[in-house]
Coordinates of C-alpha atoms in Angstrom, one line a residue:
M1 CA -7.3 9.9 19.6
E2 CA -9.7 12.1 20.5
K3 CA -6.6 13.8 21.7
I4 CA -4.5 14.5 19.4
P5 CA -4.3 17.1 17.0
V6 CA -5.5 17.4 13.9
S7 CA -4.6 20.6 12.4
G8 CA -2.7 19.0 10.2
E9 CA -4.8 17.1 8.2
V10 CA -5.1 17.3 4.6
G11 CA -6.1 15.3 1.3
G12 CA -4.7 12.0 -0.2
A13 CA -4.2 8.6 1.5
G14 CA -3.1 8.8 5.0
G15 CA -3.7 12.7 5.8
A16 CA -6.3 12.9 8.1
Y17 CA -5.9 11.3 12.2
S18 CA -9.1 12.2 13.7
Y19 CA -11.1 8.9 14.8
T20 CA -13.9 11.0 12.9
A21 CA -11.9 11.0 10.2
L22 CA -11.2 7.0 10.9
K23 CA -15.1 6.0 11.6
R24 CA -16.2 8.1 8.0
L25 CA -13.6 5.6 5.7
D26 CA -14.4 2.7 7.4
Q27 CA -18.0 3.1 6.9
L28 CA -16.6 3.4 3.0
W29 CA -15.2 0.5 3.4
S30 CA -17.7 -1.7 4.8
T31 CA -19.2 -0.2 1.7
I32 CA -16.6 -1.4 -0.8
C33 CA -17.0 -5.1 1.1
S34 CA -20.5 -5.4 0.6
T35 CA -20.8 -4.2 -3.1
V36 CA -22.4 -7.1 -5.6
L37 CA -21.5 -6.8 -9.9
V38 CA -23.5 -3.5 -10.6
A39 CA -26.6 -3.9 -11.6
A40 CA -27.0 -1.5 -15.5
S41 CA -30.2 0.5 -13.3
Q42 CA -27.4 1.0 -10.5
E43 CA -24.5 2.4 -12.3
P44 CA -22.5 5.0 -10.4
K45 CA -24.1 8.5 -11.9
K46 CA -21.9 9.7 -14.9
F47 CA -19.0 12.1 -13.8
V48 CA -18.2 12.0 -17.6
T49 CA -20.0 13.0 -20.7
S50 CA -19.5 13.6 -23.9
A51 CA -21.4 15.9 -26.6
P52 CA -21.4 16.0 -30.0
G53 CA -19.4 18.3 -32.6
S54 CA -17.2 21.7 -30.8
R55 CA -17.1 23.9 -28.6
N56 CA -16.5 27.5 -30.3
V57 CA -14.4 30.0 -28.9
Y58 CA -17.1 32.2 -28.9
D59 CA -19.2 30.6 -26.4
L60 CA -15.9 29.7 -24.2
R61 CA -15.5 33.2 -24.0
D62 CA -18.8 34.6 -23.6
K63 CA -18.7 32.2 -20.1
S64 CA -15.6 33.3 -18.9
I65 CA -14.1 30.0 -19.7
E66 CA -10.4 30.0 -18.7
T67 CA -8.3 27.8 -20.9
F68 CA -5.9 25.6 -20.6
D69 CA -3.4 22.8 -22.5
V70 CA -3.8 20.6 -19.3
L71 CA -5.9 20.5 -16.2
V72 CA -4.8 18.2 -12.9
C73 CA -7.4 17.0 -11.0
G74 CA -5.8 16.6 -7.6
G75 CA -3.0 18.4 -6.7
T76 CA -0.1 16.1 -4.0
L77 CA 0.5 14.1 -6.6
G78 CA -0.5 15.5 -9.2
I79 CA 1.6 18.1 -9.9
F80 CA 4.5 16.5 -9.8
L81 CA 3.1 15.5 -13.5
A82 CA 2.1 19.1 -13.7
A83 CA 5.3 20.7 -12.6
A84 CA 6.9 18.8 -15.4
L85 CA 4.2 19.6 -18.1
S86 CA 5.4 23.3 -17.8
L87 CA 8.4 22.9 -17.6
K88 CA 7.9 21.3 -21.3
G89 CA 5.8 24.6 -21.8
H90 CA 2.6 23.8 -21.6
R91 CA 0.0 25.8 -19.4
V92 CA -1.1 23.6 -17.0
A93 CA -3.4 24.2 -14.1
I94 CA -4.5 22.0 -10.9
V95 CA -7.9 21.9 -9.7
E96 CA -7.7 20.1 -5.4
R97 CA -10.4 20.2 -3.3
N98 CA -8.4 20.9 -0.2
L99 CA -5.6 23.5 0.3
L100 CA -2.2 22.1 -1.5
K101 CA -0.1 20.9 0.8
G102 CA 1.4 17.8 2.1
R103 CA 1.0 15.8 4.9
E104 CA 2.4 16.1 8.0
Q105 CA 3.6 12.0 8.1
E106 CA 7.1 11.9 6.4
W107 CA 6.8 9.8 3.0
N108 CA 9.5 6.9 3.3
I109 CA 11.7 6.0 0.3
S110 CA 15.0 6.0 -1.3
R111 CA 16.8 8.5 -2.9
K112 CA 17.4 6.3 -6.3
E113 CA 13.6 6.6 -6.2
L114 CA 14.3 10.8 -5.6
L115 CA 16.2 11.2 -8.0
E116 CA 13.8 10.6 -10.6
L117 CA 12.8 13.8 -10.0
V118 CA 16.0 15.2 -10.6
D119 CA 16.6 13.4 -13.9
V120 CA 12.6 14.7 -15.4
G121 CA 14.0 18.5 -13.7
I122 CA 11.2 19.5 -11.7
L123 CA 13.1 18.7 -8.0
T124 CA 17.4 19.3 -7.3
E125 CA 19.6 16.9 -5.1
D126 CA 20.0 20.4 -2.9
D127 CA 16.0 19.7 -2.7
I128 CA 15.9 16.5 -1.7
D129 CA 18.2 17.2 0.8
Q130 CA 15.9 19.9 2.3
V131 CA 13.1 18.1 2.3
T132 CA 14.7 14.9 3.5
A133 CA 14.4 14.7 7.8
A134 CA 15.7 11.2 8.5
K135 CA 17.7 8.6 7.4
F136 CA 18.8 4.9 8.8
N137 CA 20.5 2.1 7.8
P138 CA 20.6 -0.8 8.0
N139 CA 16.2 -2.0 7.0
R140 CA 15.2 -5.5 8.1
C141 CA 12.6 -7.5 6.4
G142 CA 11.9 -10.6 9.3
F143 CA 9.6 -13.6 9.1
Q144 CA 8.7 -15.4 12.9
G145 CA 11.0 -17.9 13.9
K146 CA 12.6 -18.0 10.6
G147 CA 15.7 -15.5 10.8
E148 CA 16.4 -11.8 9.4
I149 CA 17.4 -10.4 5.8
W150 CA 18.9 -6.7 6.4
V151 CA 20.0 -4.9 3.2
E152 CA 21.0 -0.5 3.6
D153 CA 19.7 1.7 1.6
I154 CA 16.1 0.6 0.2
L155 CA 13.3 3.0 1.9
N156 CA 15.8 4.9 4.2
L157 CA 15.4 7.8 4.2
G158 CA 12.0 10.2 5.7
V159 CA 10.8 12.5 3.4
L160 CA 8.1 15.6 4.3
P161 CA 5.7 15.4 2.3
A162 CA 4.6 19.4 3.1
K163 CA 7.7 20.9 2.6
L164 CA 8.4 18.5 -0.4
I165 CA 5.0 19.7 -2.2
E166 CA 5.7 23.3 -1.3
I167 CA 9.1 24.0 -2.8
M168 CA 6.8 22.1 -5.8
K169 CA 4.6 24.9 -5.5
K170 CA 6.7 27.7 -5.6
R171 CA 8.2 25.1 -8.6
F172 CA 5.3 25.0 -10.6
I173 CA 4.0 29.0 -10.1
S174 CA 7.1 30.0 -10.7
L175 CA 6.8 27.9 -14.3
G176 CA 3.6 29.9 -15.1
G177 CA 1.0 27.1 -13.3
V178 CA -2.2 28.5 -11.9
I179 CA -3.9 26.2 -8.6
F180 CA -7.6 26.1 -8.0
E181 CA -7.6 25.4 -4.3
G182 CA -10.9 24.8 -1.7
C183 CA -12.8 23.8 -6.0
S184 CA -14.7 20.6 -6.4
V185 CA -14.8 18.8 -9.9
S186 CA -18.9 17.9 -10.2
G187 CA -18.1 16.4 -13.7
I188 CA -16.2 17.0 -16.7
C189 CA -17.4 17.1 -20.3
L190 CA -15.8 16.8 -24.0
Y191 CA -16.4 17.6 -27.5
D192 CA -14.5 16.6 -30.5
D193 CA -11.8 19.7 -29.8
V194 CA -11.6 20.7 -26.4
A195 CA -13.0 18.9 -22.4
I196 CA -15.0 21.1 -20.5
L197 CA -14.4 20.7 -16.6
E198 CA -17.2 22.3 -14.5
L199 CA -16.5 22.7 -10.5
A200 CA -18.8 22.6 -8.2
E201 CA -18.2 26.8 -7.3
E202 CA -20.0 27.3 -10.4
K203 CA -16.1 28.2 -12.3
I204 CA -15.6 26.6 -15.6
L205 CA -12.2 25.5 -17.1
S206 CA -11.7 24.4 -20.1
S207 CA -8.2 21.9 -21.5
R208 CA -7.1 19.9 -24.2
L209 CA -5.9 16.9 -21.7
I210 CA -7.7 16.1 -18.7
I211 CA -5.3 14.3 -15.9
D212 CA -7.1 12.5 -13.3
A213 CA -5.0 12.4 -10.1
M214 CA -7.8 12.0 -8.0
G215 CA -6.5 8.6 -6.1
N216 CA -7.9 5.8 -5.9
F217 CA -11.5 6.9 -4.9
S218 CA -12.1 9.0 -8.0
P219 CA -15.7 9.7 -9.5
L220 CA -14.0 9.2 -12.8
V221 CA -12.2 5.8 -11.5
K222 CA -15.5 4.3 -10.8
Q223 CA -17.2 5.9 -13.8
I224 CA -15.5 3.4 -15.3
R225 CA -15.4 0.1 -13.5
L226 CA -18.9 0.9 -12.5
G227 CA -18.7 0.7 -8.8
R228 CA -17.1 -3.0 -9.3
K229 CA -15.3 -3.6 -6.1
P230 CA -11.9 -3.9 -5.9
D231 CA -9.7 -7.6 -6.5
G232 CA -7.8 -6.9 -3.3
V233 CA -6.9 -4.6 -0.7
C234 CA -4.2 -3.2 1.0
L235 CA -5.2 -1.8 5.3
V236 CA -2.8 0.2 7.5
V237 CA -3.3 1.0 11.0
G238 CA -0.3 3.1 12.8
A239 CA 0.9 5.5 14.4
C240 CA 4.0 8.1 14.8
L241 CA 4.7 7.5 18.7
R242 CA 8.2 9.5 20.8
G243 CA 10.0 7.3 23.6
F244 CA 12.1 4.9 21.7
M245 CA 15.6 4.6 23.2
E246 CA 16.9 2.6 20.3
N247 CA 16.1 3.9 16.7
V248 CA 18.6 3.9 14.3
T249 CA 17.5 1.0 12.0
S250 CA 13.8 0.1 9.4
D251 CA 11.8 -2.8 9.2
I252 CA 11.2 -3.0 5.3
I253 CA 8.7 -6.0 6.0
Y254 CA 8.7 -8.0 8.8
S255 CA 5.7 -10.5 9.9
S256 CA 5.9 -10.9 14.2
S257 CA 3.6 -13.8 14.3
S258 CA 1.4 -16.5 12.2
V259 CA -2.2 -15.9 11.0
K260 CA -4.6 -15.4 13.7
K261 CA -8.5 -14.7 13.8
V262 CA -10.0 -11.4 13.5
G263 CA -13.9 -11.2 13.9
D264 CA -15.4 -13.7 11.3
T265 CA -12.2 -13.9 9.5
K266 CA -8.4 -14.6 9.6
A267 CA -5.8 -12.0 8.8
H268 CA -2.0 -12.3 8.3
Y269 CA -0.8 -9.0 9.9
F270 CA 3.0 -7.2 8.5
W271 CA 4.9 -4.3 10.2
E272 CA 7.3 -1.8 8.9
A273 CA 8.5 0.6 11.1
F274 CA 10.8 3.9 10.0
P275 CA 12.8 6.2 12.8
A276 CA 10.8 9.3 12.3
G277 CA 12.5 12.8 11.3
S278 CA 10.3 14.7 13.9
G279 CA 12.9 13.9 16.9
Q280 CA 15.2 10.9 17.3
A281 CA 13.1 9.3 19.3
D282 CA 10.6 9.0 17.4
R283 CA 9.4 6.2 15.3
T284 CA 6.3 6.1 13.0
T285 CA 5.4 2.2 13.2
Y286 CA 2.8 0.8 10.3
M287 CA 1.1 -2.7 10.3
F288 CA -1.1 -3.8 7.4
T289 CA -2.8 -7.0 5.9
Y290 CA -3.5 -7.9 2.7
V291 CA -7.9 -9.2 2.0
E292 CA -10.4 -9.7 -1.0
P293 CA -12.7 -7.2 0.6
Q294 CA -16.0 -9.5 1.4
P295 CA -19.1 -9.2 4.0
G296 CA -17.0 -9.7 7.4
C297 CA -13.4 -8.5 6.3
P298 CA -12.2 -7.1 9.5
K299 CA -12.7 -3.0 9.9
L300 CA -10.0 -0.6 10.7
E301 CA -10.7 0.4 14.2
E302 CA -10.7 -2.9 15.0
L303 CA -7.3 -4.1 13.5
L304 CA -6.4 -0.9 15.6
D305 CA -7.1 -1.8 18.8
D306 CA -5.1 -5.7 17.7
Y307 CA -2.2 -2.8 16.8
W308 CA -1.9 -1.3 20.6
D309 CA -2.5 -4.9 21.0
L310 CA 0.9 -6.6 19.2
M311 CA 3.3 -3.4 18.3
P312 CA 4.6 -3.1 22.0
A313 CA 5.8 -6.9 21.7
Y314 CA 6.9 -6.1 18.0
Q315 CA 9.1 -3.0 19.2
G316 CA 10.2 -4.5 22.7
V317 CA 8.3 -1.6 24.2
A318 CA 5.7 -0.2 26.6
L319 CA 2.9 1.6 25.5
D320 CA 3.2 4.5 29.1
D321 CA 6.5 4.7 27.6
L322 CA 5.4 6.3 24.0
D323 CA 3.6 9.5 23.8
I324 CA 1.2 8.9 20.5
L325 CA 2.1 12.1 17.8
R326 CA 0.2 10.4 15.5
V327 CA -2.2 7.7 14.3
I328 CA -2.0 6.5 10.5
Y329 CA -5.2 4.7 9.0
G330 CA -5.7 3.5 5.1
I331 CA -7.2 1.6 2.3
F332 CA -5.5 0.9 -0.8
P333 CA -7.6 -1.0 -3.0
T334 CA -6.4 -3.0 -6.3
Y335 CA -7.7 -4.2 -9.3
R336 CA -6.2 -6.8 -12.0
D337 CA -7.0 -5.5 -14.7
S338 CA -4.4 -2.6 -14.1
P339 CA -3.1 0.0 -15.0
L340 CA -6.3 1.7 -16.5
P341 CA -6.6 2.1 -19.5
A342 CA -8.5 5.5 -20.9
A343 CA -11.8 5.2 -21.5
F344 CA -12.0 8.8 -22.8
N345 CA -11.4 10.9 -25.9
R346 CA -8.9 13.6 -23.5
I347 CA -8.9 12.6 -20.5
L348 CA -5.7 10.5 -18.9
Q349 CA -5.7 8.7 -15.4
F350 CA -2.1 9.1 -13.6
G351 CA -1.1 8.0 -10.4
D352 CA -3.0 5.8 -7.8
A353 CA -5.9 6.7 -9.7
S354 CA -4.3 5.0 -12.5
G355 CA -3.7 1.1 -11.0
I356 CA 0.0 1.9 -12.1
Q357 CA 1.4 1.2 -8.0
S358 CA 2.4 -2.4 -7.8
P359 CA -0.5 -4.6 -5.9
V360 CA 1.4 -5.2 -2.5
S361 CA 2.8 -1.8 -1.8
F362 CA 0.6 1.3 0.2
G363 CA 1.0 4.1 -1.6
G364 CA 2.0 5.9 -4.5
F365 CA 4.7 8.2 -4.8
G366 CA 7.7 5.5 -5.0
S367 CA 5.7 4.9 -8.3
L368 CA 5.2 7.6 -9.2
T369 CA 9.0 8.6 -9.2
R370 CA 9.5 5.1 -11.1
H371 CA 7.2 6.6 -14.4
L372 CA 7.5 10.1 -14.1
G373 CA 9.9 10.7 -16.8
R374 CA 8.0 8.4 -19.3
V375 CA 4.3 9.4 -18.9
S376 CA 5.5 13.0 -19.0
T377 CA 7.7 12.9 -22.3
G378 CA 4.6 10.8 -23.7
I379 CA 1.8 13.2 -22.8
D380 CA 4.1 16.2 -23.9
E381 CA 4.2 13.9 -27.5
A382 CA 0.9 13.7 -27.4
I383 CA -0.7 17.2 -27.3
N384 CA 1.7 18.2 -29.6
G385 CA 0.7 15.5 -31.9
N386 CA -2.7 16.2 -30.3
F387 CA -2.5 12.3 -29.8
L388 CA -5.4 12.8 -27.4
D389 CA -7.9 10.1 -29.0
S390 CA -8.4 7.2 -25.9
D391 CA -6.6 4.8 -28.1
S392 CA -3.4 6.9 -27.9
L393 CA -3.7 8.1 -24.5
S394 CA -4.2 4.3 -23.5
L395 CA -0.6 4.2 -24.5
L396 CA 0.8 5.2 -22.0
N397 CA -0.6 3.0 -19.0
P398 CA 0.1 0.1 -20.9
Y399 CA -0.4 -3.6 -20.4
M400 CA 2.5 -4.4 -17.8
P401 CA 2.9 -8.2 -17.1
N402 CA 5.7 -7.0 -14.0
L403 CA 3.0 -5.4 -12.0
S404 CA 0.2 -7.6 -13.0
A405 CA 2.9 -11.3 -12.1
S406 CA 2.8 -9.4 -8.7
W407 CA -1.0 -10.5 -7.9
L408 CA 0.7 -14.0 -7.2
F409 CA 2.5 -12.3 -4.0
Q410 CA -0.3 -10.5 -3.0
R411 CA -2.5 -13.4 -3.1
A412 CA 0.0 -15.5 -1.4
M413 CA 0.1 -12.9 1.7
S414 CA -3.2 -13.0 2.3
A415 CA -5.0 -14.6 4.5
K416 CA -8.3 -16.8 4.1
K417 CA -10.5 -18.2 6.3
E418 CA -10.8 -21.9 4.3
D419 CA -6.9 -21.9 4.0
D420 CA -5.5 -25.7 3.5
V421 CA -2.2 -24.8 4.5
S422 CA -0.5 -24.3 8.1
E423 CA -0.9 -20.5 10.0
N424 CA 2.9 -20.4 10.0
F425 CA 2.8 -21.1 6.2
I426 CA 3.3 -17.2 4.5
N427 CA 6.1 -16.9 7.0
E428 CA 7.5 -20.6 5.6
L429 CA 6.9 -19.3 1.9
L430 CA 8.0 -15.7 2.7
Y431 CA 11.2 -17.0 3.8
I432 CA 12.7 -19.0 2.2
N433 CA 11.7 -16.8 -1.1
F434 CA 13.7 -14.0 0.6
Q435 CA 16.8 -16.2 1.4
C436 CA 17.2 -17.3 -1.5
M437 CA 16.9 -13.5 -3.5
Q438 CA 19.3 -12.6 -0.5
R439 CA 22.1 -16.0 -1.4
L440 CA 21.9 -14.1 -5.1
G441 CA 22.5 -11.4 -4.1
D442 CA 21.4 -7.6 -4.8
P443 CA 20.8 -7.7 -8.4
V444 CA 17.6 -10.1 -8.1
L445 CA 16.7 -8.8 -3.8
R446 CA 17.3 -4.5 -4.4
P447 CA 14.5 -4.2 -7.2
F448 CA 11.7 -6.9 -5.5
L449 CA 12.3 -4.9 -2.2
Q450 CA 11.1 -1.6 -5.1
D451 CA 8.4 -3.4 -6.2
V452 CA 10.5 -3.5 -9.3
I453 CA 9.9 -7.5 -10.4
Q454 CA 12.3 -8.5 -13.8
F455 CA 12.2 -12.1 -15.3
G456 CA 16.0 -13.3 -14.7
P457 CA 15.8 -12.5 -11.5
L458 CA 12.5 -14.4 -10.8
V459 CA 13.7 -17.5 -12.6
K460 CA 17.2 -17.5 -11.0
T461 CA 14.5 -17.1 -7.4
L462 CA 11.4 -20.1 -8.0
G463 CA 14.4 -22.3 -9.2
L464 CA 16.7 -22.1 -6.3
V465 CA 13.4 -22.1 -4.3
M466 CA 12.1 -25.4 -5.7
L467 CA 15.8 -27.1 -5.1
T468 CA 16.2 -25.7 -1.3
K469 CA 12.3 -26.2 -0.4
P470 CA 10.6 -28.5 -2.6
L471 CA 8.5 -29.9 -0.2
I472 CA 6.7 -26.3 -0.3
I473 CA 5.1 -26.9 -4.1
P474 CA 2.4 -28.5 -3.1
S475 CA 1.5 -26.0 -0.7
I476 CA 2.0 -23.0 -3.0
F477 CA -1.3 -24.9 -4.6
R478 CA -3.4 -25.8 -2.4
K479 CA -2.4 -22.0 -1.3
I480 CA -3.2 -20.4 -4.2
G481 CA -5.3 -22.2 -6.5
V482 CA -4.8 -23.5 -10.1
P483 CA -6.4 -21.1 -11.8
V484 CA -3.8 -17.9 -10.4
L485 CA -1.6 -20.0 -10.7
L486 CA -2.1 -21.0 -14.1
D487 CA -3.3 -17.1 -15.0
W488 CA -0.1 -15.8 -13.3
F489 CA 1.7 -18.3 -15.9
G490 CA 0.6 -16.4 -18.6
H491 CA 1.8 -13.1 -17.3
F492 CA 5.5 -14.6 -16.8
S493 CA 5.5 -16.1 -20.1
M494 CA 4.7 -12.0 -21.1
L495 CA 7.2 -11.0 -18.6
G496 CA 10.0 -13.5 -20.7
V497 CA 8.5 -12.0 -24.2
Y498 CA 8.6 -7.8 -23.0
T499 CA 12.5 -8.9 -21.9
F500 CA 13.3 -10.4 -25.1
L501 CA 11.6 -7.6 -26.4
S502 CA 13.3 -4.7 -25.5
I503 CA 16.9 -6.8 -25.3
F504 CA 17.2 -7.7 -28.2
V505 CA 14.3 -6.1 -31.5
D506 CA 14.3 -2.3 -29.5
P507 CA 18.3 -2.3 -30.3
L508 CA 16.6 -3.0 -34.3
I509 CA 14.0 -0.7 -34.3
R510 CA 14.7 2.8 -32.1
P511 CA 17.4 4.5 -34.8
W512 CA 14.4 3.9 -37.5
I513 CA 11.7 5.4 -35.1
N514 CA 12.5 9.1 -36.4
A515 CA 11.4 7.7 -40.1
F516 CA 8.1 7.3 -39.6
P517 CA 5.0 9.3 -39.5
A518 CA 4.4 11.3 -36.4
K519 CA 1.5 9.2 -35.4
T520 CA 3.2 5.9 -36.2
K521 CA 6.6 7.0 -34.4
Y522 CA 4.7 8.1 -31.3
E523 CA 2.9 4.7 -30.4
M524 CA 6.1 3.0 -31.8
R525 CA 7.9 4.6 -28.8
R526 CA 5.5 3.6 -26.3
Y527 CA 5.7 0.3 -27.6
L528 CA 8.7 0.4 -26.5
E529 CA 8.4 2.1 -23.3
A530 CA 5.7 -1.0 -22.9
W531 CA 8.5 -3.5 -23.0
K532 CA 11.3 -1.8 -20.8
Y533 CA 9.3 -0.9 -18.1
G534 CA 7.2 -3.8 -18.4
A535 CA 10.0 -6.4 -17.9
G536 CA 11.3 -3.7 -15.7
L537 CA 14.2 -2.8 -17.2
D538 CA 14.1 0.5 -16.5
Y539 CA 15.1 -0.1 -13.1
K540 CA 18.9 0.4 -12.6
Q541 CA 21.2 -0.7 -9.4
Q542 CA 22.8 2.1 -7.7

């Protein structure tokens, strides 16, 4: 790793490649694992404070404070929302502690998801062609000794973040947007009529609304959650390597082994692999695992050791035949009480900071594309109507039962030291589920592969699993536990309720919305969106 060039390192998940950065992240991970419930005297330093009354215009001018409609803290994903809001006529600024540029390592996504950005109006189809460095099909899902399932057009594009972010920067600036690069946010002070953002560089900005797009480790999120450790974490390591002779297909999820012992605990490793756009023989492989953070969890460096031991057999190559272009690693925490409602007036979490991503995915770009239109439209209405209190803003990050139901899959894919099931159980469970979804066809399989859980397909899949493999049910109870299953059943039931509301009640209410007062109209639209997105009905087949 010390020989790998790190001049392209940037902020954000997967943006650092150096050994020093790996050690730093492992130290953070060790801290998370050792964290206990925070006592009141040990609460995280307050990043957000509130002051009564208003901040009058004279004081703002006296301190030469620049004023905006929206301030977006964190630019890597925040620039997409910033551009969408600028397009709607708002004066928007981005505050980014590093240079605002995308990482070298590609984002893997489907064209269908990218077209969501075209629908919002911040990207064109020509832009998509420019930033797409690799296209590949078919895409494999496989499980050791069980079989393989092949699909088309799922995560089959390699998009260049550096080029995409550069296009978005130019578009954002052309819309009147302002970017403060190399600026760290030191705190936020809230008044009745404005939010004041203080920068470490002794610059002060004011805004009607602040968007927290600083990711999973946002200091604002840390304050809201009182430093509580995540309920689950996805640990990811990998590398972009040159020297693959057969390099035209991808792996969406592949399990090449059963549960193995890692240090003082156990882990089940999964893989993803994608052709890279930097050359015909270049390929990126990721190894990831799901864990509950606790003392004894494997470190990223330990996972990397296993990665180099296991990857050659998984890909059918010899390490001596490969050149290392980049090493990749990251930790992706998730919480059961997500998405995160607004805890303060005039502040809203977005992207990874909001917890809107699925607990089984790593990286929030695909989630961002799905929700960008909904969130940007809702923010526009909130600003225009001055509905910037925490209750109104929380409607933009509502409870979504399909997201909460995904927790069962995360738990099922996590290995535990004390598991009372066979070491090959995870492979058996996943393969039978994927096999059943394949038998039911694309309307069931494709949404699931893009982290969209829907009631009808889920009922069909569970029913077919119970019919074809009934003996696996007792093992599921032993593996997951009755309390977790009961909790999941509550979310599953709400998924059915939201589906009913969106399909049958929404058409009855929608024609009458414009007759309501402005605040009620805003709230009703958010409820309709919550039903639709919470049931996964925003997903349309290609």
